[in-house]
Rosetta silent file (secondary structure, phi, psi, omega in degrees, C-alpha in Angstrom):
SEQUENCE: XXXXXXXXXXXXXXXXXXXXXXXXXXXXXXXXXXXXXXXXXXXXXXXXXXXXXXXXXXXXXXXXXXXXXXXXXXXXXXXXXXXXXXXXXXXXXXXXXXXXXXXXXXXXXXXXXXXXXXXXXXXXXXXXXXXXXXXXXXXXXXXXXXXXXXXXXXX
SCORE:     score description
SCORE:     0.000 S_00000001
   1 L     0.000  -18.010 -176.950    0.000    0.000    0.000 S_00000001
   2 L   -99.962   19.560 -170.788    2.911    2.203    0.451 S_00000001
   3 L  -101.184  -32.527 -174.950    3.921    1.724   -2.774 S_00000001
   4 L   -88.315  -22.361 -171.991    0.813    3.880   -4.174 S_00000001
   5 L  -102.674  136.222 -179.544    1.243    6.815   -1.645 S_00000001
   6 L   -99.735  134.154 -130.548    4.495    8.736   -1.975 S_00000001
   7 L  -125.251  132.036  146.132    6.344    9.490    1.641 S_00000001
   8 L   -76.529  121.918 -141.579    9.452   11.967    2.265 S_00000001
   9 L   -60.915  -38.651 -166.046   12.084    9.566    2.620 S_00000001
  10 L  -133.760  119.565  167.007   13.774   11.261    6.068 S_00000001
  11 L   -33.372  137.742 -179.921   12.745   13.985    8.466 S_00000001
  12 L   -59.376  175.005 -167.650   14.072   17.193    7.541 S_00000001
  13 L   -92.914  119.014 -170.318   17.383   18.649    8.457 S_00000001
  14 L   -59.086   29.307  169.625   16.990   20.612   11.893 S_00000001
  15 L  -124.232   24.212  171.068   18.177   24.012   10.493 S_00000001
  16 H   -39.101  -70.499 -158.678   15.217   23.758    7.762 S_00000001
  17 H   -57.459  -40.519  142.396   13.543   26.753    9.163 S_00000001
  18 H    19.642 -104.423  179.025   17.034   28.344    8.887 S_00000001
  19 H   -72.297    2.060 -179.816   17.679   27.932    5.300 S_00000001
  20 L  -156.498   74.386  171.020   13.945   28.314    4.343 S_00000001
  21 L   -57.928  134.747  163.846   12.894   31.391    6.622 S_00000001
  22 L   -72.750  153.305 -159.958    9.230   33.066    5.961 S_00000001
  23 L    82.778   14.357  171.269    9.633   35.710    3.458 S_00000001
  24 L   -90.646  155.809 -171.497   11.811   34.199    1.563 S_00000001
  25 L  -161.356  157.588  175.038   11.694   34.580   -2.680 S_00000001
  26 L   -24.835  -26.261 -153.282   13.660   33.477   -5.495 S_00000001
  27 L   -96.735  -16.609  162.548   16.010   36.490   -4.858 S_00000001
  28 L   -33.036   69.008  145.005   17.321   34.954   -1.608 S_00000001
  29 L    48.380  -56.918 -163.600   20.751   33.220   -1.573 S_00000001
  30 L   -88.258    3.205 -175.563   19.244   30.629    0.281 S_00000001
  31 H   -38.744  -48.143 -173.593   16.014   29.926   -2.178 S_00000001
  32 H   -63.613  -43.973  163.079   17.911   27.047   -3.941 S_00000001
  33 H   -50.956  -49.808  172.288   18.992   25.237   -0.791 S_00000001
  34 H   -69.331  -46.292 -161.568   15.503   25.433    0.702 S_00000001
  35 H   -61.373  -78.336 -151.215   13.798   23.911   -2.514 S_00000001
  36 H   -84.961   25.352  173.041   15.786   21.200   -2.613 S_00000001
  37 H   -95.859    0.153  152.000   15.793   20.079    0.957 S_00000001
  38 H   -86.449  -23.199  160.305   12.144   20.545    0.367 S_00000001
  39 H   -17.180  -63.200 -177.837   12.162   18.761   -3.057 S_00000001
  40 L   -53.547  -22.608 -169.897   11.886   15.130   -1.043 S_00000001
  41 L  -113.293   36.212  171.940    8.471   16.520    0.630 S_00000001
  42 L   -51.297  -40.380  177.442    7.151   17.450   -2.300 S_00000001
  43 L   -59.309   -7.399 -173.053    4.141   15.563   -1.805 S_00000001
  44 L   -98.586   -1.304 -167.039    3.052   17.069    1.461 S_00000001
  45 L  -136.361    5.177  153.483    2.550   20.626   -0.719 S_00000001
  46 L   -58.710  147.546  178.307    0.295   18.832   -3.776 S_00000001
  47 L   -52.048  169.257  177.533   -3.161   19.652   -3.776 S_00000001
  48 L   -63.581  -48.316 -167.569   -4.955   17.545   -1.295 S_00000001
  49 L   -73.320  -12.502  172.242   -7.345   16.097   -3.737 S_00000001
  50 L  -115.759 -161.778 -138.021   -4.700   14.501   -5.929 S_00000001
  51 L  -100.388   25.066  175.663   -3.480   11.232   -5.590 S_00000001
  52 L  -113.241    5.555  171.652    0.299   12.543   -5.399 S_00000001
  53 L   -73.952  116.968  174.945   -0.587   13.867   -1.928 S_00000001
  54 L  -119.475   31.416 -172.758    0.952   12.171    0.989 S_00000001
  55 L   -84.758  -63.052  125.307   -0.063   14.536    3.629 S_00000001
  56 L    22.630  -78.384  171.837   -2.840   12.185    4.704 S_00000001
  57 L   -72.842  -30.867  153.579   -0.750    9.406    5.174 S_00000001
  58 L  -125.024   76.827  179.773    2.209   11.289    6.867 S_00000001
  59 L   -81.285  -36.546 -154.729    1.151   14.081    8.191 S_00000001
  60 H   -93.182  -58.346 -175.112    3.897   14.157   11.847 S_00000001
  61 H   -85.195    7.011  129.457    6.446   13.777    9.111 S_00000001
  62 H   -70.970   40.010  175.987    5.032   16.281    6.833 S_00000001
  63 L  -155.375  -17.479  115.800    4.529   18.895    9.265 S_00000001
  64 L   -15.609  -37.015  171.244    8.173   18.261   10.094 S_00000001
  65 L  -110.102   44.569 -167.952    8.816   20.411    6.547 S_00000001
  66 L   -86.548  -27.595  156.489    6.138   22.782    7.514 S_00000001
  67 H   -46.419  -39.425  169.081    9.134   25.391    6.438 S_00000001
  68 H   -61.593    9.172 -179.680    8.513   24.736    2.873 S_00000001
  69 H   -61.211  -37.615 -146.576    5.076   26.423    3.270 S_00000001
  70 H   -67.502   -3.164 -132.883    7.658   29.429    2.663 S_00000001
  71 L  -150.633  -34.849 -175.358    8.649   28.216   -0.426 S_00000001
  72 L   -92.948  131.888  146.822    5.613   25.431   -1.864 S_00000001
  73 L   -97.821  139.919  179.562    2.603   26.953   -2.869 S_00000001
  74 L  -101.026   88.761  166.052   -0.536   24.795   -2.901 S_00000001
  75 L   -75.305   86.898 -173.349   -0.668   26.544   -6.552 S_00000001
  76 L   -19.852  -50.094 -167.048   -4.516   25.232   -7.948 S_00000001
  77 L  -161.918  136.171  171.552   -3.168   25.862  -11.148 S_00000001
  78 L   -50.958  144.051 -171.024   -0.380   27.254  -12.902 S_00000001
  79 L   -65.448  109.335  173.666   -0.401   30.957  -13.867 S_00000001
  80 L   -94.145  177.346 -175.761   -0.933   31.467  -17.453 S_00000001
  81 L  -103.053  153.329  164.682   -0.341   34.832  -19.118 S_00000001
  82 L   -17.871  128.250 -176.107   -3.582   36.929  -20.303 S_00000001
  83 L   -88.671  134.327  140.846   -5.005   35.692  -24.037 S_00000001
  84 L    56.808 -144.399  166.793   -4.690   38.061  -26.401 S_00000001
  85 L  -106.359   76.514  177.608   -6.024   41.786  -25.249 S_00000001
  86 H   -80.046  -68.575 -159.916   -8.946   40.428  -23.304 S_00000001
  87 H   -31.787  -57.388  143.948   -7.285   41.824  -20.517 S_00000001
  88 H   -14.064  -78.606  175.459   -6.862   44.899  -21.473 S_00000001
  89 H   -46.362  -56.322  174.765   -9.928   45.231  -23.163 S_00000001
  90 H   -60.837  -57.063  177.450  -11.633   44.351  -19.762 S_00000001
  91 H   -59.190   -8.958 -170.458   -9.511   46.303  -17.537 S_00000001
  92 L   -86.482  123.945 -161.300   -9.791   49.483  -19.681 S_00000001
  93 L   -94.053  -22.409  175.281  -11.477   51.799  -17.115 S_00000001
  94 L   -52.653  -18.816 -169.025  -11.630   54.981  -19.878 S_00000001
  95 L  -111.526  -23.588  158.325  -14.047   52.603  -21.802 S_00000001
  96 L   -45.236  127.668 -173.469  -16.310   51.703  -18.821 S_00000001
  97 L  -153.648 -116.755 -141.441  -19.454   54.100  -18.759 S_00000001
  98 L   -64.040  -44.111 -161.894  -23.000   53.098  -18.152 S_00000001
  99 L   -99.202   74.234  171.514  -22.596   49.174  -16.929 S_00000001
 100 H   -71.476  -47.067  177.587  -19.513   50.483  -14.912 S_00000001
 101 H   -55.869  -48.158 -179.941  -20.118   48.093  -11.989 S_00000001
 102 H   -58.143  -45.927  164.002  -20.427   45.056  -14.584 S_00000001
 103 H   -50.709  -64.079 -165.222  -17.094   46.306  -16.192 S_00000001
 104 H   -59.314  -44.488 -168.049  -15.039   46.628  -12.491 S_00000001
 105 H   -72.994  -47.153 -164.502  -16.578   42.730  -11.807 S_00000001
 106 H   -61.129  -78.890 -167.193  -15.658   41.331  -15.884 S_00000001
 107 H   -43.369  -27.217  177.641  -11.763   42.915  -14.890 S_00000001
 108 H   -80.062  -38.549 -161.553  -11.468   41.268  -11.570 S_00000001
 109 H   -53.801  -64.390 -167.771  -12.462   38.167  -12.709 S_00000001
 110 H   -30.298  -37.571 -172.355   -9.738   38.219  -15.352 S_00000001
 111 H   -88.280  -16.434 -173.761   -7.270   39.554  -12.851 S_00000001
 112 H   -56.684   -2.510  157.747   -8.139   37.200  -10.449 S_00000001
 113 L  -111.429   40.542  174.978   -6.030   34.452  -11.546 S_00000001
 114 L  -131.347   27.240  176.966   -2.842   36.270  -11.368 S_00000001
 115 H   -76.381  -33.455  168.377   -3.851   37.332   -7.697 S_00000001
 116 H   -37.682   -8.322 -178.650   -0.988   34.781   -6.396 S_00000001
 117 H  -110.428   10.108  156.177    1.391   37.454   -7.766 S_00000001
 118 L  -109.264   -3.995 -176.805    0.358   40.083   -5.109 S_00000001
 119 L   -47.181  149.329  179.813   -0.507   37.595   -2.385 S_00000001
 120 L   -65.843  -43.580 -156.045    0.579   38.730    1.331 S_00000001
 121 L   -98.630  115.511 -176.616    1.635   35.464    2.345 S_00000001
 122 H   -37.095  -51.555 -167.228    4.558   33.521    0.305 S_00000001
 123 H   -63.466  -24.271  169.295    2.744   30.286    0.336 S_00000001
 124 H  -101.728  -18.751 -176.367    0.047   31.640   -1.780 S_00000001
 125 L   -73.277  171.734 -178.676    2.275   33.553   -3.842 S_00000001
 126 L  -119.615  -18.113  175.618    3.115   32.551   -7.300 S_00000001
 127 L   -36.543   20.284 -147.163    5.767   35.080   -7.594 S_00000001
 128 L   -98.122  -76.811  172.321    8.632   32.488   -7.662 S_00000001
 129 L   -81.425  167.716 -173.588   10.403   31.520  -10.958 S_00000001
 130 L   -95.669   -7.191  149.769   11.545   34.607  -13.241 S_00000001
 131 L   -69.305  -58.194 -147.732    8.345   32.841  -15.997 S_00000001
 132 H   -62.120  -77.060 -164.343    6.434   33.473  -13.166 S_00000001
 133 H   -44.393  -22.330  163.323    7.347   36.734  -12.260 S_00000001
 134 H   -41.122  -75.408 -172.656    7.244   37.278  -16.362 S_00000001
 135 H   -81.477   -6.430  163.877    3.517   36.903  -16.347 S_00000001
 136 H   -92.371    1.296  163.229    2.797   38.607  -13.792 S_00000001
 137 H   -87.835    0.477  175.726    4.356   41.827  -14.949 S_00000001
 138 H   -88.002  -42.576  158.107    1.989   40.995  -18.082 S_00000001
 139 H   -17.743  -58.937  143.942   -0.676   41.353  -15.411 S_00000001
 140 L    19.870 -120.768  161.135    0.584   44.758  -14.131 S_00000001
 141 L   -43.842  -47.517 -169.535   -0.678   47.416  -15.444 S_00000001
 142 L   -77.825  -35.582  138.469   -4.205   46.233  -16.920 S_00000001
 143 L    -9.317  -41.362 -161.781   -4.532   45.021  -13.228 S_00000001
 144 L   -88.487   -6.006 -167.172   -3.387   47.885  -11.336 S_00000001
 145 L  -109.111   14.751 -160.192   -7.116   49.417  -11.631 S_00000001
 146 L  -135.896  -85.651  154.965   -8.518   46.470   -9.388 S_00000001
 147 L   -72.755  110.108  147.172   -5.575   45.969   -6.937 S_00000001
 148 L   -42.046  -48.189 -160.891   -2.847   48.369   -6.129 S_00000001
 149 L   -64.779  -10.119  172.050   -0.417   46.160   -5.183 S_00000001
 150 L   -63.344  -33.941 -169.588   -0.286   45.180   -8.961 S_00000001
 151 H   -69.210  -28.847 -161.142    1.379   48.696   -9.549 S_00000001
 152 H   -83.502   15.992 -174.922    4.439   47.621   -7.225 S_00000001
 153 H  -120.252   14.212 -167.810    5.194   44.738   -9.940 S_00000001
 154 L  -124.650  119.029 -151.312    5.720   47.265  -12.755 S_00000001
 155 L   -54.771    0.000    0.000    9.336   47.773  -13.599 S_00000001
C-alpha cells in the first residue's frame, strides 16, 4: 500500500527553518537550498485532492517540513499569461461608462487568476520563478485598476 502513496524519505534537516525562513523569494541566496531540501516533501505541498498527496498518510512527518510552506505553494493551477487583449480590453477603465459596476466585476475576474502574484503570504504567492514573475508583470498594469499592489510589480 505504500507503494501507491508517496512518503518523504527522512525527516528534515533541523536548520530547515534556517535555510527556508518566511519571506523568503527566489532572490534569496538561500532559495535554492531550501527547494531542494524541500524537493523530497514534495508531496506534502500537492493539492490535497490529488493522488500525489501524501499529507494524509504522513502528516507528523510532513509537518516536520512545515518550512517549505515558505517556499511550496498549494498553486490550484499554474499561472498562465492573459489571451490576447482580453485583458486589457476588460480592464480598460476609460471605456467603462453606463454598466460600470459590470465592467469593475468582468476585470477582476480576469485579474483574479494572477492574484498569487500580489498575495501577502509567500505560500500563496506565485511570484517564484523569473516565468512566473514574467507573467505577472503581463498582469501589471491592466490590473493595477482592481488591486494596487499590482502597480508595485511594474518595472
Amino acid at each position: 500500500n505504500d507503494a501507491q502513496s508517496p512518503q518523504p524519505p527522512l525527516p528534515p534537516p533541523k536548520y530547515i527553518s534556517q535555510i527556508c525562513f518566511a519571506g523568503i523569494t527566489s532572490l534569496d541566496d538561500e532559495f535554492a537550498s531550501c527547494l531542494s531540501i524541500c524537493a523530497v516533501a514534495e508531496c506534502c505541498f500537492v493539492d490535497f485532492s490529488s493522488s500525489d498527496n501524501c499529507y494524509q498518510n504522513h502528516s507528523k512527518l510532513c509537518d516536520s517540513y512545515s518550512a517549505c510552506t515558505n517556499v511550496y505553494l498549494p498553486h490550484s493551477q499554474p499561472l498562465s499569461p492573459p489571451k490576447g487583449n482580453e485583458l486589457w480590453d476588460a480592464c480598460d477603465s476609460s471605456s467603462w461608462n453606463l454598466n460600470w459596476d459590470m465592467d469593475w466585476k468582468t476585470c477582476e475576474k480576469k485579474c483574479e487568476k494572477a492574484k498569487c502574484c500580489v498575495a501577502n503570504y509567500s505560500f500563496e504567492s506565485c511570484f517564484l520563478t523569473d516565468e512566473e514573475k514574467e507573467i505577472c508583470g503581463l498582469y501589471a498594469e491592466p490590473c493595477e485598476v482592481i488591486n494596487p499592489e499590482f502597480g508595485k510589480l511594474l518595472p
